[in-house]
Amino acid sequence: MEIYPDNLKQKKIFNPSILKFCKNIQIGQIGLRCVLGLIASQGLQSPVKGIVINDTAGSSTAKSLGASFSAVTEITRPLTGTMNKLCSGSLIANNYVLTAQHCFNSQTNPEDVSVKFSDESNNTLADISVSQILVLDGFDQNYMDGTDIAILKLAEAAPTSITPLKLFGFNPENLIRSDASIVGFGFNGLGSTGHENDRDKRRWGAENVIDLVGSVAPYFDAVFKSNILNLDFDDGTNESNTLTNTYSQTTPLYNEGTTAPGDSGGPLLVKVDDELLIAGVSTANSSKSDQKFGDISYFTGITEHREFIEKFGGQFVGSLEPESNSTDIQNGSFEEGNGNFQEALTAWNTIGSVGIPNSTFGTRPSEGNTQALMINYEFYGTVDADEIEQFLGLTSESLNNFSDSYTFAGSAMKQTFTANAGDIISFDFNFLTDEIIGDHDAYNDFSFVSFANEALDNSFLSLLADTSSDFVNSNTTFYDETGYQSFEYEIPETGDYTLGFGVANAAKSSEKARYLSGLLVDNVKVISSVSVPEPNTKFGLFFSVLFGVFYFPKKRKSK
């Protein structure tokens, strides 16, 4: 068994955020760690385990759709604890199979795992043992953290009659509203009844539409960017259109279906130039039991793990388009987009947990209908302080020195643009926290803005707010907030600048801060120093309601 070395990991293109929440944040750190760890495996998601297709298409269609995918394999492994015995996978090279990391644990002996290949008639071609299990970040069982992939090295090459599947190398956000195929060996059934804990040991297939790339976090009434592709199982009714107000449509595809027990590790396939490419690996479902209509299938995207997969023979088609600087700040009030949150973050690069709160969040935007939210708690996919510094073009240790604190982790967003000397960059911000406010000598979560330019001797770094700022009670899931305030910065000389925003978890000692903090940003714009007939250019945020109101009791803290 081999864990992929950290120094060979590709930097994440997306920002994983774990779909977990806790009903009372006023609990000890150890308790919270346990609660959040359990929710991932026992709460909102359950690991995927076969195909359930709609009643109209029926089982014969599902078998016909799945039959031709001989590169999709059946994986068996020892039954340990609650671990399932069956998973699915995809041949990506002669002796390597792509599957899900959560199919295994640290005690799994590779030699006890076997991969079965079968032809279109379900005749077994080979049953090959595994010599190595290769994973990105250990066997943490966090299904929704964006790293749920594993590669199995076969003890011998797969049958030569089977052609390995290639992988999708373009920007996954371009897949929203795209038709996709799902294939697997697990439990199967019809949408009206679910899988009923039964399977016929054949490879089933179905189709669906990719509705969302990201993670919904009910605790924050928000959607965060992440490496998760979401597909809901529609039947023509509003009740089953679970991902409403994204791109999800009520009308299902004729062959619409969802994943179910036994499909973990199976592929999400999209067509590019008449070739089906793997875009994701089956990770989890929203339903814990039978996967009927309304179920959501979650797939871990593979594009951001390209370096890891290519090391073991995976062939990608396409690449991400390079970014270019704008002459003005784009989408500064975060309104751009037409129903999906990623487009509301158009032109912004993010790291950690950055997303768009929906209309139930509790604090209105300062301008328009939407606003950007960054949070600083590690269980929601934040990153270390040094990664934030590198991301924003800041010098090493600058956040520690700037805050006079131990800065542990956080989230940030940035945009690079061209500005003239004398231009004014203006924006609104609101710092929210559950730390004990006024306790600056102990826990000092903070928010900040930065401007980086190669011509400047030092990057500009300024505090927006921290736990010693003035606060009012918040109507959000956070306890306190500063309320929206304005900030301006004058560009010192003409050139390209990187504007950054961030929120950090910090303390005066090496003990991590205990509670959550967040930063809202809105109405970012350039006030030009040169007279022009056009109005000021803004950086807008569009988002529509994904879920209803979520209520979480908050315990009063001493001030």
Tab-separated table of C-alpha atoms in Angstrom, residues 69-465:
chain	number	residue	atom	x	y	z
A	69	PHE	CA	-18.341	-0.287	-20.880
A	70	SER	CA	-15.953	-3.213	-20.489
A	71	ALA	CA	-13.333	-0.834	-19.046
A	72	VAL	CA	-15.592	-0.374	-15.992
A	73	THR	CA	-14.586	-3.028	-13.482
A	74	GLU	CA	-15.993	-4.818	-10.453
A	75	ILE	CA	-13.759	-4.508	-7.388
A	76	THR	CA	-14.069	-6.852	-4.419
A	77	ARG	CA	-12.360	-6.411	-1.079
A	78	PRO	CA	-12.530	-7.905	2.423
A	79	LEU	CA	-15.540	-6.981	4.505
A	80	THR	CA	-14.292	-5.059	7.569
A	81	GLY	CA	-16.569	-3.261	9.985
A	82	THR	CA	-19.179	-1.318	8.034
A	83	MET	CA	-17.079	-1.346	4.858
A	84	ASN	CA	-18.876	-2.660	1.790
A	85	LYS	CA	-17.416	-5.606	-0.057
A	86	LEU	CA	-18.061	-4.248	-3.542
A	87	CYS	CA	-16.878	-1.173	-5.448
A	88	SER	CA	-16.508	-0.203	-9.092
A	89	GLY	CA	-13.603	1.269	-11.024
A	90	SER	CA	-12.268	2.244	-14.449
A	91	LEU	CA	-9.260	0.933	-16.340
A	92	ILE	CA	-7.098	3.981	-17.181
A	93	ALA	CA	-3.885	2.182	-18.214
A	94	ASN	CA	-2.928	-1.414	-18.923
A	95	ASN	CA	-2.325	-2.217	-15.253
A	96	TYR	CA	-3.954	0.693	-13.368
A	97	VAL	CA	-7.583	1.145	-12.273
A	98	LEU	CA	-9.090	4.410	-11.014
A	99	THR	CA	-11.571	4.095	-8.131
A	100	ALA	CA	-12.617	5.753	-4.834
A	101	GLN	CA	-10.302	6.115	-1.843
A	102	HIS	CA	-13.095	5.417	0.659
A	103	CYS	CA	-13.413	1.856	-0.671
A	104	PHE	CA	-10.354	0.989	1.431
A	105	ASN	CA	-8.840	1.726	4.810
A	106	SER	CA	-5.370	1.633	6.290
A	107	GLN	CA	-5.771	-2.037	7.196
A	108	THR	CA	-6.691	-3.158	3.685
A	109	ASN	CA	-4.140	-5.588	2.296
A	110	PRO	CA	-3.758	-4.942	-1.462
A	111	GLU	CA	-3.342	-8.655	-2.117
A	112	ASP	CA	-6.837	-9.243	-0.727
A	113	VAL	CA	-8.360	-6.890	-3.330
A	114	SER	CA	-9.242	-8.180	-6.786
A	115	VAL	CA	-10.465	-6.525	-9.973
A	116	LYS	CA	-12.785	-8.428	-12.292
A	117	PHE	CA	-13.060	-7.605	-15.987
A	118	SER	CA	-16.062	-8.745	-18.015
A	119	ASP	CA	-17.114	-8.410	-21.646
A	120	GLU	CA	-20.341	-6.977	-23.081
A	121	SER	CA	-22.158	-10.244	-22.369
A	122	ASN	CA	-21.017	-10.218	-18.743
A	123	ASN	CA	-18.578	-13.094	-19.299
A	124	THR	CA	-15.567	-12.859	-17.002
A	125	LEU	CA	-12.371	-12.109	-18.934
A	126	ALA	CA	-10.002	-11.898	-15.982
A	127	ASP	CA	-9.983	-11.590	-12.210
A	128	ILE	CA	-6.706	-9.888	-11.276
A	129	SER	CA	-5.271	-9.262	-7.818
A	130	VAL	CA	-3.959	-5.855	-6.733
A	131	SER	CA	-0.338	-5.200	-5.822
A	132	GLN	CA	-0.620	-1.585	-4.611
A	133	ILE	CA	-3.305	0.847	-3.432
A	134	LEU	CA	-2.252	4.438	-4.138
A	135	VAL	CA	-4.124	7.332	-2.525
A	136	LEU	CA	-3.652	11.080	-2.285
A	137	ASP	CA	-3.979	11.905	1.384
A	138	GLY	CA	-4.472	8.808	3.486
A	139	PHE	CA	-7.602	6.890	4.391
A	140	ASP	CA	-9.533	9.662	6.164
A	141	GLN	CA	-13.030	8.608	4.978
A	142	ASN	CA	-14.022	12.241	4.316
A	143	TYR	CA	-16.078	11.436	1.243
A	144	MET	CA	-16.748	15.065	0.338
A	145	ASP	CA	-13.329	16.690	0.695
A	146	GLY	CA	-12.557	16.532	-3.024
A	147	THR	CA	-9.784	13.933	-2.749
A	148	ASP	CA	-11.805	10.695	-2.778
A	149	ILE	CA	-9.783	8.949	-5.456
A	150	ALA	CA	-7.478	5.933	-5.421
A	151	ILE	CA	-5.525	4.053	-8.056
A	152	LEU	CA	-5.064	0.282	-7.952
A	153	LYS	CA	-1.943	-1.199	-9.480
A	154	LEU	CA	-2.786	-4.612	-10.927
A	155	ALA	CA	-0.500	-7.580	-10.375
A	156	GLU	CA	-0.681	-8.209	-14.126
A	157	ALA	CA	-1.912	-6.321	-17.181
A	158	ALA	CA	-5.617	-6.161	-17.987
A	159	PRO	CA	-6.937	-8.112	-20.997
A	160	THR	CA	-5.727	-6.553	-24.234
A	161	SER	CA	-9.268	-6.572	-25.623
A	162	ILE	CA	-10.208	-3.794	-23.190
A	163	THR	CA	-9.299	-0.230	-24.123
A	164	PRO	CA	-8.541	2.040	-21.145
A	165	LEU	CA	-10.756	5.095	-20.688
A	166	LYS	CA	-9.265	8.566	-21.109
A	167	LEU	CA	-9.965	11.475	-18.771
A	168	PHE	CA	-11.514	14.943	-19.010
A	169	GLY	CA	-8.827	17.644	-18.838
A	170	PHE	CA	-10.836	20.818	-19.448
A	171	ASN	CA	-12.394	23.112	-16.834
A	172	PRO	CA	-15.088	21.061	-15.023
A	173	GLU	CA	-17.219	24.172	-14.535
A	174	ASN	CA	-17.884	24.017	-18.277
A	175	LEU	CA	-19.671	20.704	-17.685
A	176	ILE	CA	-22.639	22.297	-15.920
A	177	ARG	CA	-25.845	21.399	-17.845
A	178	SER	CA	-23.966	18.657	-19.721
A	179	ASP	CA	-25.393	15.170	-20.156
A	180	ALA	CA	-23.338	12.443	-18.520
A	181	SER	CA	-23.305	8.667	-18.217
A	182	ILE	CA	-22.928	6.719	-14.957
A	183	VAL	CA	-21.891	3.060	-14.805
A	184	GLY	CA	-21.458	0.554	-11.994
A	185	PHE	CA	-21.844	-2.959	-10.594
A	186	GLY	CA	-23.721	-2.344	-7.363
A	187	PHE	CA	-27.316	-2.647	-6.179
A	188	ASN	CA	-29.801	-1.837	-8.915
A	189	GLY	CA	-33.467	-1.009	-9.219
A	190	LEU	CA	-36.065	1.511	-10.364
A	191	GLY	CA	-36.631	5.084	-9.258
A	192	SER	CA	-40.045	4.444	-7.725
A	193	THR	CA	-38.812	1.736	-5.362
A	194	GLY	CA	-35.054	2.279	-5.106
A	195	HIS	CA	-32.523	-0.536	-5.181
A	196	GLU	CA	-34.182	-2.727	-2.491
A	197	ASN	CA	-30.729	-4.065	-1.457
A	198	ASP	CA	-30.469	-6.292	-4.498
A	199	ARG	CA	-28.281	-6.580	-7.595
A	200	ASP	CA	-28.057	-8.928	-10.568
A	201	LYS	CA	-24.211	-8.787	-10.719
A	202	ARG	CA	-24.331	-7.088	-14.117
A	203	ARG	CA	-22.901	-3.757	-15.185
A	204	TRP	CA	-25.748	-1.215	-15.272
A	205	GLY	CA	-25.685	2.234	-16.835
A	206	ALA	CA	-27.851	5.355	-16.781
A	207	GLU	CA	-27.712	9.004	-17.785
A	208	ASN	CA	-28.117	12.267	-15.930
A	209	VAL	CA	-27.288	15.975	-16.154
A	210	ILE	CA	-24.502	17.691	-14.213
A	211	ASP	CA	-26.351	20.378	-12.241
A	212	LEU	CA	-23.668	21.854	-10.007
A	213	VAL	CA	-19.914	21.871	-9.444
A	214	GLY	CA	-19.424	22.678	-5.766
A	215	SER	CA	-20.620	21.841	-2.260
A	216	VAL	CA	-23.738	23.026	-0.500
A	217	ALA	CA	-23.076	23.878	3.177
A	218	PRO	CA	-26.419	24.187	5.001
A	219	TYR	CA	-24.711	25.417	8.174
A	220	PHE	CA	-23.798	28.646	6.398
A	221	ASP	CA	-26.818	28.755	4.047
A	222	ALA	CA	-24.123	28.926	1.385
A	223	VAL	CA	-22.501	27.195	-1.549
A	224	PHE	CA	-18.734	26.851	-1.661
A	225	LYS	CA	-16.506	26.081	-4.567
A	226	SER	CA	-15.259	22.536	-4.374
A	227	ASN	CA	-14.208	19.561	-6.404
A	228	ILE	CA	-17.616	17.843	-6.273
A	229	LEU	CA	-19.921	17.298	-9.268
A	230	ASN	CA	-23.624	17.050	-8.345
A	231	LEU	CA	-26.467	15.321	-10.245
A	232	ASP	CA	-30.032	14.955	-8.948
A	233	PHE	CA	-32.478	12.176	-9.923
A	234	ASP	CA	-35.508	13.859	-11.513
A	235	ASP	CA	-38.882	12.352	-12.305
A	236	GLY	CA	-40.729	15.391	-13.695
A	237	THR	CA	-41.982	16.666	-10.341
A	238	ASN	CA	-40.797	19.680	-8.372
A	239	GLU	CA	-40.388	17.510	-5.279
A	240	SER	CA	-37.660	15.427	-6.913
A	241	ASN	CA	-35.850	18.382	-8.453
A	242	THR	CA	-33.579	18.514	-5.399
A	243	LEU	CA	-30.990	20.921	-6.809
A	244	THR	CA	-33.617	23.495	-7.678
A	245	ASN	CA	-32.449	26.992	-8.684
A	246	THR	CA	-29.159	25.677	-9.985
A	247	TYR	CA	-29.195	24.439	-13.548
A	248	SER	CA	-31.323	21.452	-12.603
A	249	GLN	CA	-34.431	20.960	-14.708
A	250	THR	CA	-37.578	19.174	-13.575
A	251	THR	CA	-37.858	17.220	-16.828
A	252	PRO	CA	-35.647	14.103	-16.642
A	253	LEU	CA	-33.606	12.511	-19.399
A	254	TYR	CA	-35.275	9.432	-20.860
A	255	ASN	CA	-32.530	7.226	-19.390
A	256	GLU	CA	-32.119	9.236	-16.179
A	257	GLY	CA	-30.795	7.408	-13.143
A	258	THR	CA	-28.643	7.664	-10.030
A	259	THR	CA	-25.915	5.712	-8.276
A	260	ALA	CA	-26.543	3.303	-5.385
A	261	PRO	CA	-24.649	0.784	-3.168
A	262	GLY	CA	-21.752	-0.834	-5.066
A	263	ASP	CA	-21.008	2.009	-7.514
A	264	SER	CA	-18.379	3.762	-5.389
A	265	GLY	CA	-15.367	4.462	-7.587
A	266	GLY	CA	-17.315	4.081	-10.833
A	267	PRO	CA	-16.955	6.746	-13.529
A	268	LEU	CA	-18.936	9.831	-14.461
A	269	LEU	CA	-18.497	9.969	-18.243
A	270	VAL	CA	-18.951	12.990	-20.517
A	271	LYS	CA	-18.734	13.122	-24.292
A	272	VAL	CA	-16.115	15.317	-25.977
A	273	ASP	CA	-15.801	15.036	-29.779
A	274	ASP	CA	-17.648	11.700	-29.739
A	275	GLU	CA	-15.313	10.241	-27.106
A	276	LEU	CA	-16.513	9.419	-23.594
A	277	LEU	CA	-14.096	10.729	-20.961
A	278	ILE	CA	-13.992	10.222	-17.192
A	279	ALA	CA	-14.887	13.504	-15.446
A	280	GLY	CA	-15.458	12.166	-11.939
A	281	VAL	CA	-15.358	9.217	-9.554
A	282	SER	CA	-18.519	8.108	-7.737
A	283	THR	CA	-18.216	9.189	-4.104
A	284	ALA	CA	-21.535	9.491	-2.241
A	285	ASN	CA	-25.306	9.990	-2.335
A	286	SER	CA	-27.599	12.328	-0.459
A	287	SER	CA	-29.876	9.391	0.442
A	288	LYS	CA	-28.733	7.023	3.166
A	289	SER	CA	-30.820	4.065	2.071
A	290	ASP	CA	-32.620	3.236	-1.150
A	291	GLN	CA	-31.751	5.982	-3.695
A	292	LYS	CA	-35.222	6.818	-5.060
A	293	PHE	CA	-36.211	9.850	-7.121
A	294	GLY	CA	-34.782	13.047	-5.663
A	295	ASP	CA	-31.480	11.440	-4.690
A	296	ILE	CA	-28.305	13.425	-5.434
A	297	SER	CA	-25.198	11.649	-6.750
A	298	TYR	CA	-21.866	13.200	-5.766
A	299	PHE	CA	-18.746	12.603	-7.873
A	300	THR	CA	-15.196	13.680	-7.035
A	301	GLY	CA	-13.733	15.609	-9.953
A	302	ILE	CA	-10.524	14.225	-11.402
A	303	THR	CA	-9.164	17.246	-13.303
A	304	GLU	CA	-7.454	18.838	-10.295
A	305	HIS	CA	-5.679	15.537	-9.586
A	306	ARG	CA	-4.255	15.317	-13.083
A	307	GLU	CA	-0.601	15.099	-12.006
A	308	PHE	CA	-1.339	12.213	-9.640
A	309	ILE	CA	-3.356	10.286	-12.239
A	310	GLU	CA	-0.930	10.875	-15.110
A	311	LYS	CA	1.908	9.488	-12.998
A	312	PHE	CA	0.187	6.097	-13.288
A	313	GLY	CA	-0.584	6.177	-16.986
A	314	GLY	CA	-3.878	8.105	-17.140
A	315	GLN	CA	-4.335	10.033	-20.398
A	316	PHE	CA	-6.158	13.376	-20.252
A	317	VAL	CA	-7.830	15.099	-23.178
A	318	GLY	CA	-7.730	18.905	-23.087
A	319	SER	CA	-6.318	21.397	-20.597
A	320	LEU	CA	-7.435	24.380	-18.549
A	321	GLU	CA	-7.432	27.667	-20.416
A	322	PRO	CA	-4.798	30.143	-19.195
A	323	GLU	CA	-6.060	33.230	-17.375
A	324	SER	CA	-5.338	36.760	-18.582
A	325	ASN	CA	-5.383	40.022	-16.652
A	326	SER	CA	-8.259	42.452	-17.111
A	327	THR	CA	-7.772	46.186	-17.468
A	328	ASP	CA	-10.421	46.648	-14.780
A	329	ILE	CA	-11.806	44.730	-11.829
A	330	GLN	CA	-14.412	42.293	-13.101
A	331	ASN	CA	-17.595	41.118	-11.336
A	332	GLY	CA	-16.931	43.170	-8.207
A	333	SER	CA	-20.426	42.997	-6.748
A	334	PHE	CA	-20.588	39.311	-7.626
A	335	GLU	CA	-23.785	39.501	-9.669
A	336	GLU	CA	-22.540	37.888	-12.885
A	337	GLY	CA	-23.996	34.498	-13.624
A	338	ASN	CA	-27.321	32.978	-14.505
A	339	GLY	CA	-28.168	30.536	-11.796
A	340	ASN	CA	-24.957	28.832	-10.735
A	341	PHE	CA	-22.647	30.098	-8.032
A	342	GLN	CA	-19.367	29.532	-9.851
A	343	GLU	CA	-20.371	32.074	-12.444
A	344	ALA	CA	-21.097	34.458	-9.595
A	345	LEU	CA	-17.395	34.171	-8.764
A	346	THR	CA	-16.444	34.774	-12.388
A	347	ALA	CA	-13.002	36.420	-12.714
A	348	TRP	CA	-12.082	35.600	-9.108
A	349	ASN	CA	-9.568	32.951	-8.047
A	350	THR	CA	-10.141	31.390	-4.646
A	351	ILE	CA	-8.379	29.181	-2.113
A	352	GLY	CA	-9.888	27.527	0.934
A	353	SER	CA	-13.641	27.928	1.530
A	354	VAL	CA	-15.070	30.757	-0.547
A	355	GLY	CA	-18.665	30.777	-1.705
A	356	ILE	CA	-21.954	32.555	-2.122
A	357	PRO	CA	-24.493	32.677	0.732
A	358	ASN	CA	-28.096	32.311	-0.366
A	359	SER	CA	-30.920	34.683	0.479
A	360	THR	CA	-31.562	33.033	3.868
A	361	PHE	CA	-28.076	33.842	5.180
A	362	GLY	CA	-29.320	36.674	7.427
A	363	THR	CA	-27.162	39.626	6.339
A	364	ARG	CA	-28.048	41.400	3.128
A	365	PRO	CA	-25.393	42.361	0.555
A	366	SER	CA	-24.248	45.975	0.576
A	367	GLU	CA	-25.045	46.196	-3.139
A	368	GLY	CA	-27.159	44.055	-5.435
A	369	ASN	CA	-28.464	40.638	-4.492
A	370	THR	CA	-25.387	38.578	-3.662
A	371	GLN	CA	-22.069	38.720	-1.814
A	372	ALA	CA	-18.939	36.605	-1.369
A	373	LEU	CA	-18.252	34.718	1.885
A	374	MET	CA	-14.921	33.375	3.142
A	375	ILE	CA	-14.660	31.260	6.310
A	376	ASN	CA	-11.668	30.200	8.388
A	377	TYR	CA	-12.497	26.843	9.994
A	378	GLU	CA	-10.338	23.914	8.956
A	379	PHE	CA	-13.146	21.330	8.751
A	380	TYR	CA	-14.720	23.297	5.906
A	381	GLY	CA	-11.713	23.014	3.624
A	382	THR	CA	-9.483	25.920	4.626
A	383	VAL	CA	-5.761	26.032	3.814
A	384	ASP	CA	-2.617	26.800	5.806
A	385	ALA	CA	-1.387	30.373	6.188
A	386	ASP	CA	1.690	29.804	4.015
A	387	GLU	CA	-0.540	28.673	1.134
A	388	ILE	CA	-2.570	31.881	1.457
A	389	GLU	CA	0.627	33.967	1.416
A	390	GLN	CA	1.870	32.230	-1.712
A	391	PHE	CA	-1.558	32.508	-3.353
A	392	LEU	CA	-1.767	36.284	-2.757
A	393	GLY	CA	1.871	37.028	-3.584
A	394	LEU	CA	2.774	37.919	0.016
A	395	THR	CA	6.131	37.251	1.643
A	396	SER	CA	6.533	34.260	3.932
A	397	GLU	CA	5.408	34.851	7.542
A	398	SER	CA	3.758	38.132	6.563
A	399	LEU	CA	0.416	37.135	8.099
A	400	ASN	CA	2.051	36.172	11.411
A	401	ASN	CA	4.068	39.376	11.513
A	402	PHE	CA	1.153	41.522	10.415
A	403	SER	CA	-1.271	40.168	13.022
A	404	ASP	CA	1.310	39.599	15.769
A	405	SER	CA	-0.348	36.188	16.185
A	406	TYR	CA	0.008	32.554	15.234
A	407	THR	CA	-1.931	32.366	11.969
A	408	PHE	CA	-3.078	28.809	11.404
A	409	ALA	CA	-5.422	28.575	8.439
A	410	GLY	CA	-8.019	30.444	6.461
A	411	SER	CA	-9.427	31.253	3.054
A	412	ALA	CA	-8.785	33.917	0.439
A	413	MET	CA	-9.822	35.216	-2.963
A	414	LYS	CA	-8.002	37.366	-5.489
A	415	GLN	CA	-8.180	39.065	-8.865
A	416	THR	CA	-5.373	40.532	-10.981
A	417	PHE	CA	-6.120	43.693	-12.973
A	418	THR	CA	-4.409	46.709	-14.545
A	419	ALA	CA	-4.817	50.124	-12.892
A	420	ASN	CA	-3.517	53.679	-13.351
A	421	ALA	CA	-1.722	55.720	-10.714
A	422	GLY	CA	-4.324	57.599	-8.712
A	423	ASP	CA	-7.144	55.092	-9.313
A	424	ILE	CA	-9.130	54.305	-6.178
A	425	ILE	CA	-10.101	50.713	-5.352
A	426	SER	CA	-13.240	50.720	-3.210
A	427	PHE	CA	-15.143	47.838	-1.584
A	428	ASP	CA	-17.443	46.931	1.297
A	429	PHE	CA	-16.683	44.292	3.930
A	430	ASN	CA	-18.330	42.677	6.942
A	431	PHE	CA	-16.354	40.564	9.448
A	432	LEU	CA	-18.344	37.881	11.314
A	433	THR	CA	-17.187	35.747	14.225
A	434	ASP	CA	-18.097	33.324	16.983
A	435	GLU	CA	-14.926	34.030	18.932
A	436	ILE	CA	-15.271	35.864	22.243
A	437	ILE	CA	-15.077	39.435	21.040
A	438	GLY	CA	-12.728	41.734	22.876
A	439	ASP	CA	-10.551	38.731	23.789
A	440	HIS	CA	-7.765	40.013	21.562
A	441	ASP	CA	-5.053	38.801	23.937
A	442	ALA	CA	-6.027	35.166	23.433
A	443	TYR	CA	-7.855	34.470	20.179
A	444	ASN	CA	-7.415	36.922	17.362
A	445	ASP	CA	-9.175	35.768	14.197
A	446	PHE	CA	-8.823	38.526	11.627
A	447	SER	CA	-9.720	39.624	8.092
A	448	PHE	CA	-7.511	41.548	5.716
A	449	VAL	CA	-7.007	43.055	2.264
A	450	SER	CA	-3.808	42.960	0.211
A	451	PHE	CA	-2.434	44.547	-2.957
A	452	ALA	CA	0.572	42.936	-4.623
A	453	ASN	CA	2.624	44.528	-7.396
A	454	GLU	CA	6.122	43.586	-8.561
A	455	ALA	CA	7.178	47.259	-8.591
A	456	LEU	CA	6.259	47.758	-4.928
A	457	ASP	CA	9.007	47.166	-2.374
A	458	ASN	CA	6.473	45.442	-0.117
A	459	SER	CA	2.972	44.244	-0.769
A	460	PHE	CA	0.252	46.361	0.814
A	461	LEU	CA	-1.447	44.491	3.656
A	462	SER	CA	-4.138	46.058	5.813
A	463	LEU	CA	-6.349	44.813	8.626
A	464	LEU	CA	-10.070	45.006	7.938
A	465	ALA	CA	-11.327	43.740	11.298
